[in-house]
Coordinates of C-alpha atoms in Angstrom, one line a residue:
X7 CA 0.0 0.0 0.0
X8 CA 1.2 3.5 -0.9
X9 CA 2.8 5.1 2.2
X10 CA 0.9 8.4 1.7
X11 CA -2.4 6.5 1.5
X12 CA -1.7 4.5 4.7
X13 CA -0.7 7.7 6.5
X14 CA -3.9 9.4 5.5
X15 CA -6.0 6.5 6.9
X16 CA -4.0 6.4 10.2
X17 CA -4.5 10.2 10.5
X18 CA -8.2 10.0 9.9
X19 CA -8.6 7.3 12.5
X20 CA -6.7 9.4 15.1
X21 CA -8.7 12.5 14.3
X22 CA -12.1 10.8 14.6
X23 CA -11.2 9.1 17.9
X24 CA -11.5 5.6 16.3
X25 CA -10.8 2.8 18.8
X26 CA -12.1 -0.3 16.9
X27 CA -11.9 -1.2 13.2
X28 CA -14.0 -3.8 11.6
X29 CA -12.2 -5.5 8.7
X30 CA -15.1 -6.5 6.5
X31 CA -15.3 -9.0 3.6
X32 CA -18.1 -10.9 1.8
X33 CA -18.3 -14.7 1.5
X34 CA -19.3 -16.5 -1.7
X35 CA -23.1 -16.5 -0.7
X36 CA -23.2 -12.7 -0.2
X37 CA -23.0 -12.7 3.7
X38 CA -21.0 -9.9 5.2
X39 CA -18.2 -11.1 7.5
X40 CA -15.8 -9.1 9.8
X41 CA -12.8 -9.3 12.1
X42 CA -12.6 -6.5 14.7
X43 CA -9.2 -5.1 15.7
X44 CA -8.1 -2.2 17.8
X45 CA -6.6 1.0 16.3
X46 CA -3.2 -0.1 17.5
X47 CA -3.4 -3.0 15.0
X48 CA -4.5 -0.7 12.1
X49 CA -1.0 -0.1 10.6
X50 CA -0.3 -3.8 10.6
X51 CA -3.8 -4.4 8.9
X52 CA -3.1 -1.8 6.2
X53 CA 0.2 -3.6 5.5
X54 CA -1.8 -6.8 4.8
X55 CA -0.4 -8.7 7.7
X56 CA -3.6 -9.8 9.5
X57 CA -4.4 -13.5 9.1
X58 CA -7.7 -15.3 9.6
X59 CA -9.0 -18.9 9.4
X60 CA -10.5 -19.3 5.9
X61 CA -11.8 -22.7 6.8
X62 CA -14.3 -21.2 9.2
X63 CA -16.0 -19.3 6.3
X64 CA -18.6 -21.2 4.3
X65 CA -17.2 -21.9 0.8
X66 CA -13.7 -20.5 1.3
X67 CA -11.1 -23.2 2.1
X68 CA -10.6 -26.6 3.7
X69 CA -9.1 -26.8 7.1
X70 CA -5.7 -28.0 5.8
X71 CA -5.3 -24.9 3.8
X72 CA -6.9 -22.4 6.1
X73 CA -4.6 -19.4 6.5
X74 CA -5.8 -16.3 4.6
X75 CA -4.8 -12.7 4.7
X76 CA -7.1 -9.6 4.7
X77 CA -5.9 -6.6 2.6
X78 CA -8.0 -3.5 3.4
X79 CA -9.0 -1.1 0.6
X80 CA -8.1 2.3 2.1
X81 CA -10.8 4.1 0.0
X82 CA -13.5 2.3 2.0
X83 CA -12.5 3.7 5.4
X84 CA -15.6 5.0 7.1
X85 CA -16.8 5.6 10.7
X86 CA -20.1 4.2 11.8
X87 CA -22.1 7.3 12.8
X88 CA -24.3 5.5 15.4
X89 CA -21.4 4.6 17.6
X90 CA -20.1 6.8 20.3
X91 CA -17.6 9.6 19.3
X92 CA -15.2 8.5 22.0
X93 CA -14.0 5.0 21.1
X94 CA -15.6 5.2 17.7
X95 CA -15.9 2.2 15.4
X96 CA -14.8 2.3 11.7
X97 CA -14.7 -0.2 9.0
X98 CA -12.5 -1.1 6.0
X99 CA -13.6 -3.4 3.2
X100 CA -10.9 -6.0 2.4
X101 CA -9.7 -8.2 -0.4
X102 CA -8.8 -11.8 0.6
X103 CA -5.3 -13.0 -0.3
X104 CA -3.4 -16.3 -0.1
X105 CA -0.3 -16.6 2.2
X106 CA 1.9 -16.5 -1.0
X107 CA 0.6 -13.0 -1.7
X108 CA -1.7 -14.0 -4.6
X109 CA -5.4 -13.0 -4.7
X110 CA -7.7 -15.7 -3.3
X111 CA -9.7 -17.2 -6.1
X112 CA -12.7 -17.5 -3.7
X113 CA -13.0 -13.8 -3.0
X114 CA -16.2 -12.4 -4.7
X115 CA -14.6 -8.9 -4.8
X116 CA -11.7 -10.3 -6.8
X117 CA -14.1 -12.0 -9.2
X118 CA -15.7 -8.6 -10.0
X119 CA -12.3 -7.0 -10.3
X120 CA -11.3 -9.5 -13.0
X121 CA -14.3 -8.7 -15.1
X122 CA -13.8 -5.0 -14.7
X123 CA -10.2 -5.5 -15.9
X124 CA -11.5 -7.3 -18.9
X125 CA -13.9 -4.4 -19.7
X126 CA -11.0 -1.9 -19.3
X127 CA -9.0 -3.9 -21.9
X128 CA -12.0 -3.5 -24.2
X129 CA -11.9 0.3 -23.5
X130 CA -14.8 0.5 -21.0
X131 CA -15.6 1.2 -17.4
X132 CA -18.9 0.2 -15.8
X133 CA -21.3 2.4 -13.8
X134 CA -24.1 0.8 -11.8
X135 CA -27.1 2.4 -10.0
X136 CA -29.0 0.0 -7.8
X137 CA -32.6 0.4 -6.6
X138 CA -32.7 -1.4 -3.2
X139 CA -36.0 -2.5 -1.8
X140 CA -36.6 -4.0 1.7
X141 CA -39.4 -4.8 4.2
X142 CA -39.6 -3.4 7.8
X143 CA -41.4 -5.8 10.2
X144 CA -42.2 -5.8 13.9
X145 CA -40.3 -8.0 16.3
X146 CA -42.0 -10.1 19.0
X147 CA -41.6 -9.6 22.7
X148 CA -38.4 -11.6 22.7
X149 CA -36.9 -9.5 19.8
X150 CA -37.4 -12.2 17.2
X151 CA -38.5 -10.9 13.8
X152 CA -42.0 -11.6 12.6
X153 CA -43.8 -10.9 9.2
X154 CA -46.2 -8.4 10.8
X155 CA -45.8 -5.0 9.1
X156 CA -46.0 -1.7 10.8
X157 CA -48.2 -0.1 8.2
X158 CA -50.8 -0.5 5.4
X159 CA -49.3 2.1 3.1
X160 CA -48.8 2.0 -0.6
X161 CA -46.5 3.4 -3.2
X162 CA -45.2 6.9 -2.3
X163 CA -47.5 7.1 0.8
X164 CA -46.6 9.5 3.7
X165 CA -46.9 9.7 7.5
X166 CA -49.1 8.9 9.3
X167 CA -49.9 6.0 7.0
X168 CA -46.1 5.1 6.5
X169 CA -45.1 4.3 10.1
X170 CA -41.6 3.4 8.9
X171 CA -40.8 6.9 7.6
X172 CA -39.0 7.8 10.7
X173 CA -36.8 4.8 10.7
X174 CA -36.1 5.4 6.9
X175 CA -35.2 9.0 7.6
X176 CA -32.5 7.9 10.0
X177 CA -31.2 5.3 7.5
X178 CA -30.8 8.1 4.9
X179 CA -29.0 10.4 7.3
X180 CA -26.7 7.6 8.4
X181 CA -26.0 6.6 4.8
X182 CA -25.2 10.2 4.0
X183 CA -22.8 10.5 7.0
X184 CA -21.0 7.5 5.5
X185 CA -20.5 9.1 2.2
X186 CA -23.6 7.9 0.2
X187 CA -25.5 10.4 -2.2
X188 CA -29.0 9.4 -1.6
X189 CA -31.2 10.3 -4.7
X190 CA -34.6 9.1 -3.4
X191 CA -36.3 7.2 -0.5
X192 CA -40.0 6.3 -0.5
X193 CA -42.5 3.8 0.5
X194 CA -42.9 0.9 -2.0
X195 CA -46.0 -0.8 -3.3
X196 CA -46.5 -3.4 -0.6
X197 CA -47.3 -2.7 3.0
X198 CA -44.0 -2.4 5.0
X199 CA -41.9 -2.2 1.9
X200 CA -39.5 0.6 1.3
X201 CA -36.9 1.7 -1.2
X202 CA -33.8 3.9 -0.9
X203 CA -31.8 4.7 -4.1
X204 CA -28.3 6.0 -4.0
X205 CA -26.3 7.6 -6.9
X206 CA -24.7 5.5 -9.4
X207 CA -21.0 4.9 -9.3
X208 CA -18.3 2.6 -10.7
X209 CA -19.2 -1.0 -10.3
X210 CA -16.8 -2.0 -7.5
X211 CA -17.7 1.0 -5.4
X212 CA -21.4 0.2 -5.9
X213 CA -20.9 -3.5 -4.9
X214 CA -19.2 -2.4 -1.8
X215 CA -21.9 0.2 -1.0
X216 CA -24.7 -2.4 -1.5
X217 CA -23.1 -4.5 1.3
X218 CA -22.7 -1.4 3.5
X219 CA -26.3 -0.4 2.7
X220 CA -27.8 -3.7 3.9
X221 CA -25.7 -3.6 7.1
X222 CA -26.8 0.0 7.8
X223 CA -30.5 -0.5 7.1
X224 CA -30.7 -3.5 9.4
X225 CA -28.7 -1.8 12.2
X226 CA -30.9 1.3 12.1
X227 CA -34.1 -0.8 11.9
X228 CA -33.1 -2.7 14.9
X229 CA -32.6 0.6 16.8
X230 CA -36.2 1.6 16.0
X231 CA -37.5 -1.7 17.2
X232 CA -38.0 -3.1 13.7
X233 CA -36.5 -5.9 11.6
X234 CA -35.4 -5.0 8.1
X235 CA -35.2 -7.9 5.7
X236 CA -33.8 -8.2 2.2
X237 CA -35.6 -11.5 1.7
X238 CA -37.0 -11.4 -1.9
X239 CA -40.6 -12.6 -1.1
X240 CA -41.3 -12.7 2.6
X241 CA -45.1 -12.6 2.2
X242 CA -47.3 -14.5 -0.3
X243 CA -49.8 -12.4 -2.4
X244 CA -48.0 -9.1 -2.3
X245 CA -45.0 -7.7 -4.2
X246 CA -41.6 -9.0 -3.4
X247 CA -38.4 -6.9 -3.1
X248 CA -36.2 -6.4 -6.2
X249 CA -32.9 -4.6 -6.7
X250 CA -33.1 -3.2 -10.3
X251 CA -29.6 -2.8 -11.6
X252 CA -29.1 0.3 -13.9
X253 CA -25.9 -0.2 -15.8
X254 CA -23.9 1.7 -18.4
X255 CA -20.5 1.4 -20.0
X256 CA -18.3 4.6 -20.4
X257 CA -15.3 4.9 -22.7
X258 CA -12.0 5.5 -21.0
X259 CA -12.3 9.2 -22.1
X260 CA -15.6 9.7 -20.2
X261 CA -18.2 9.3 -22.9
X262 CA -21.3 7.2 -22.5
X263 CA -20.8 4.2 -24.8
X264 CA -24.5 3.4 -24.9
X265 CA -25.6 6.7 -26.3
X266 CA -25.8 7.5 -30.1
X267 CA -28.0 10.5 -31.0
X268 CA -28.0 9.5 -34.7
X269 CA -30.2 6.4 -34.2
X270 CA -34.0 6.4 -33.9
X271 CA -33.9 5.3 -30.2
X272 CA -30.6 7.1 -29.5
X273 CA -29.0 3.8 -28.5
X274 CA -25.7 2.9 -29.8
X275 CA -24.6 -0.3 -31.5
X276 CA -22.5 -1.1 -28.4
X277 CA -25.7 -0.8 -26.2
X278 CA -27.7 -3.1 -28.5
X279 CA -24.9 -5.7 -28.4
X280 CA -24.7 -5.4 -24.6
X281 CA -28.5 -6.0 -24.4
X282 CA -28.1 -8.9 -26.8
X283 CA -25.5 -10.5 -24.4
X284 CA -27.9 -10.0 -21.3
X285 CA -30.7 -11.7 -23.2
X286 CA -28.5 -14.5 -24.3
X287 CA -27.1 -15.3 -20.9
X288 CA -30.0 -14.2 -18.6
X289 CA -31.1 -17.7 -17.7
X290 CA -27.5 -18.6 -16.6
X291 CA -26.9 -15.5 -14.5
X292 CA -30.1 -15.8 -12.8
X293 CA -28.5 -18.2 -10.2
X294 CA -26.3 -15.2 -9.3
X295 CA -28.9 -12.3 -9.5
X296 CA -31.5 -14.5 -7.9
X297 CA -29.6 -16.8 -5.7
X298 CA -32.0 -18.2 -3.1
X299 CA -34.9 -20.6 -3.2
X300 CA -37.2 -17.8 -2.1
X301 CA -36.0 -15.5 -5.1
X302 CA -38.2 -17.6 -7.5
X303 CA -41.3 -16.9 -5.4
X304 CA -40.8 -13.2 -6.5
X305 CA -40.3 -14.0 -10.2
X306 CA -44.0 -14.8 -10.9
X307 CA -46.6 -13.0 -13.0
X308 CA -48.7 -10.3 -11.3
X309 CA -46.3 -8.6 -9.0
X310 CA -44.3 -6.3 -11.3
X311 CA -41.2 -8.7 -11.2
X312 CA -40.0 -10.0 -14.6
X313 CA -40.5 -13.6 -15.5
X314 CA -39.7 -13.4 -19.2
X315 CA -36.5 -12.7 -21.1
X316 CA -37.2 -9.7 -23.4
X317 CA -36.4 -6.0 -23.6
X318 CA -38.3 -2.8 -24.2
X319 CA -37.9 1.0 -24.2
X320 CA -40.7 1.3 -21.6
X321 CA -42.4 -2.0 -20.9
X322 CA -42.1 -3.0 -17.2
X323 CA -43.1 -6.5 -17.9
X324 CA -39.8 -7.1 -19.6
X325 CA -36.5 -8.3 -18.0
X326 CA -34.7 -5.3 -19.5
X327 CA -36.0 -1.8 -19.7
X328 CA -34.3 1.3 -21.2
X329 CA -35.1 4.3 -19.1
X330 CA -36.1 7.4 -21.1
X331 CA -33.2 9.7 -20.2
X332 CA -30.5 10.0 -22.9
X333 CA -27.0 11.6 -23.2
X334 CA -24.8 10.8 -20.3
X335 CA -27.8 9.1 -18.5
X336 CA -28.3 6.5 -21.2
X337 CA -28.5 3.2 -19.4
X338 CA -29.9 -0.4 -19.3
X339 CA -32.1 -1.4 -16.4
X340 CA -31.9 -5.1 -15.5
X341 CA -35.0 -5.8 -13.5
X342 CA -34.6 -9.3 -12.1
X343 CA -31.9 -9.0 -9.4
X344 CA -33.0 -9.1 -5.9
X345 CA -31.3 -7.7 -2.8
X346 CA -30.4 -11.1 -1.3
X347 CA -27.8 -11.6 -4.1
X348 CA -24.1 -11.3 -3.7
X349 CA -23.6 -7.9 -5.4
X350 CA -20.1 -8.6 -6.5
X351 CA -21.0 -11.8 -8.4
X352 CA -24.3 -10.5 -9.7
X353 CA -22.8 -7.3 -11.2
X354 CA -19.7 -9.4 -12.6
X355 CA -22.1 -11.8 -14.3
X356 CA -24.2 -9.1 -15.9
X357 CA -21.1 -7.3 -17.1
X358 CA -19.6 -10.5 -18.5
X359 CA -22.9 -11.2 -20.4
X360 CA -22.9 -7.7 -21.8
X361 CA -19.2 -7.8 -22.9
X362 CA -19.8 -11.2 -24.5
X363 CA -22.6 -9.5 -26.5
X364 CA -20.2 -6.8 -27.6
X365 CA -17.3 -9.2 -28.4
X366 CA -19.5 -11.4 -30.5
X367 CA -21.9 -8.8 -31.9
X368 CA -24.9 -10.5 -30.5
X369 CA -27.9 -8.5 -31.8
X370 CA -30.9 -8.5 -29.5
X371 CA -34.4 -9.5 -30.7
X372 CA -36.9 -6.8 -31.5
X373 CA -38.1 -5.0 -28.4
X374 CA -41.3 -6.2 -26.9
X375 CA -43.8 -3.3 -26.3
X376 CA -46.9 -5.3 -25.5
X377 CA -47.6 -6.6 -21.9
X378 CA -46.0 -10.1 -21.7
X379 CA -48.2 -11.0 -18.8
X380 CA -51.2 -10.9 -21.1
X381 CA -49.6 -13.2 -23.8
X382 CA -50.2 -16.9 -23.7
X383 CA -47.5 -19.5 -24.2
X384 CA -48.0 -19.7 -27.9
X385 CA -47.7 -15.9 -28.4
X386 CA -44.5 -15.8 -26.3
X387 CA -43.1 -18.7 -28.3
X388 CA -43.9 -17.0 -31.6
X389 CA -42.0 -14.0 -30.5
X390 CA -39.1 -16.0 -29.2
X391 CA -39.7 -14.9 -25.6
X392 CA -38.4 -17.6 -23.1
X393 CA -38.9 -17.6 -19.4
X394 CA -36.4 -17.1 -16.6
X395 CA -35.7 -20.2 -14.6
X396 CA -38.7 -21.2 -12.4
X397 CA -36.6 -22.5 -9.4
X398 CA -33.1 -22.2 -7.9
X399 CA -32.4 -25.8 -9.1
X400 CA -33.2 -24.9 -12.7
X401 CA -31.1 -21.7 -12.4
X402 CA -28.1 -23.5 -11.0
X403 CA -28.3 -26.1 -13.9
X404 CA -28.3 -23.2 -16.4
X405 CA -25.2 -21.7 -14.7
X406 CA -23.3 -24.9 -14.9
X407 CA -24.1 -25.4 -18.6
X408 CA -22.9 -21.8 -19.6
X409 CA -19.2 -21.5 -19.9
X410 CA -19.3 -17.7 -20.3
X411 CA -21.1 -17.1 -17.0
X412 CA -19.3 -19.9 -15.2
X413 CA -16.0 -18.4 -16.1
X414 CA -16.9 -15.3 -14.0
X415 CA -16.8 -17.4 -10.9
X416 CA -13.7 -19.5 -11.7
X417 CA -13.4 -23.2 -10.6
X418 CA -13.2 -22.5 -6.8
X419 CA -16.3 -20.2 -6.4
X420 CA -18.4 -22.2 -9.0
X421 CA -17.9 -25.6 -7.3
X422 CA -18.6 -24.3 -3.8
X423 CA -21.5 -22.1 -5.0
X424 CA -23.1 -25.1 -6.8
X425 CA -22.5 -27.3 -3.8
X426 CA -24.0 -24.8 -1.4
X427 CA -27.0 -24.0 -3.5
X428 CA -27.8 -27.7 -4.2
X429 CA -27.8 -28.3 -0.4
X430 CA -30.1 -25.4 0.0
X431 CA -32.5 -26.8 -2.8
X432 CA -32.4 -30.3 -1.3
X433 CA -33.3 -29.0 2.2
X434 CA -36.2 -27.0 0.7
X435 CA -37.3 -29.9 -1.6
X436 CA -37.4 -32.4 1.3
X437 CA -39.0 -30.2 4.0
X438 CA -42.8 -30.5 4.6
X439 CA -44.1 -27.0 4.4
X440 CA -47.1 -25.5 6.2
X441 CA -48.9 -25.2 2.8
X442 CA -48.7 -28.9 2.3
X443 CA -50.2 -29.5 5.8
X444 CA -53.1 -27.2 5.0
X445 CA -53.7 -28.6 1.6
X446 CA -53.4 -32.4 2.1
X447 CA -53.6 -33.3 5.8
X448 CA -57.4 -33.5 5.7
X449 CA -57.9 -34.1 2.0
X450 CA -56.3 -37.7 2.1

């Protein structure tokens, strides 16, 4: 690490009265992990000398090869505003390294960095703007989360209907103190459902911010006696939570590569090929953008979530929508990701799909302007519209069969991701659920 950068972090920590630092990293399945150190150990951490047991992290390493090193990214230094000013707590997001000084192949942040390097070689940087939705629920007398919501509000409703507005305001203020530029926050369609949008940025920064966002939202909710969940579909019969992913490529000299004012829709050839790549690989990257059994309870008709692989300039029933703004704001909105995904792997997979479209000049099908939910199977077939996977099992099979998207993960992450998700699927498949009891117990 550059000596001047290291000195700047050490000075910041001293000026802000930091006593503890959480060294954070994300496991293969998108769960935030951390090791806490005292400020006296910060210099050692910045030199990449802090070791941890990788065999204790699901999907990382076996016990006989367990030593791993954390290398903090100094640009991610931030103080948690809800902690006391004396003895303050800060965090640094880390990359995981092997003992021999090479990047650990199982680190999701490294997986994203590799695809971003590939994009740069092709002359592009990637910007991402996420739209993160979540639910706020009551907890019971023992502090355990329930699915009882605090309100009966709807889209864009206000206090007194939206009882979560107070908690959401504190979330926004906290995020802003941690360096986020919040663009909008509002009540979403379903009771108890909220959305906070922050400004787009480069892909790695946004993946880091999504992990921070989820941590902050859950912490502030807890302080208001609520439980925040990013589970995609916590309640049957109402909308689930998505994380629409607005993405654009910029040239290395700062121009939006998706914008071309000379075409009828003002989309460049690069944008069209990028869309073509997303369409081609959508069924395979679903395992990464929608990585839980529960994700596929959201991707059903009738709740504004996409089920079909198509694109449009305005149609919200499609997987891909092109928002109306042009110029530097020209972007592609991918609508299937949900906030339970690992953002490093989800963003990497979407970018890899788009780059494959550009490399191989994969033209997208014609845009679909009619409501796909109103089409029958024959109409969809006639227009060449396929469905997203209907289950986690189907999605994992598609991932394994697709060499382009599998290559994003590398052998280490792929094998452990598939193993973990198949265990999750088998547990779900063999569990007797409450619905089955209600349906069959007295019928037979």
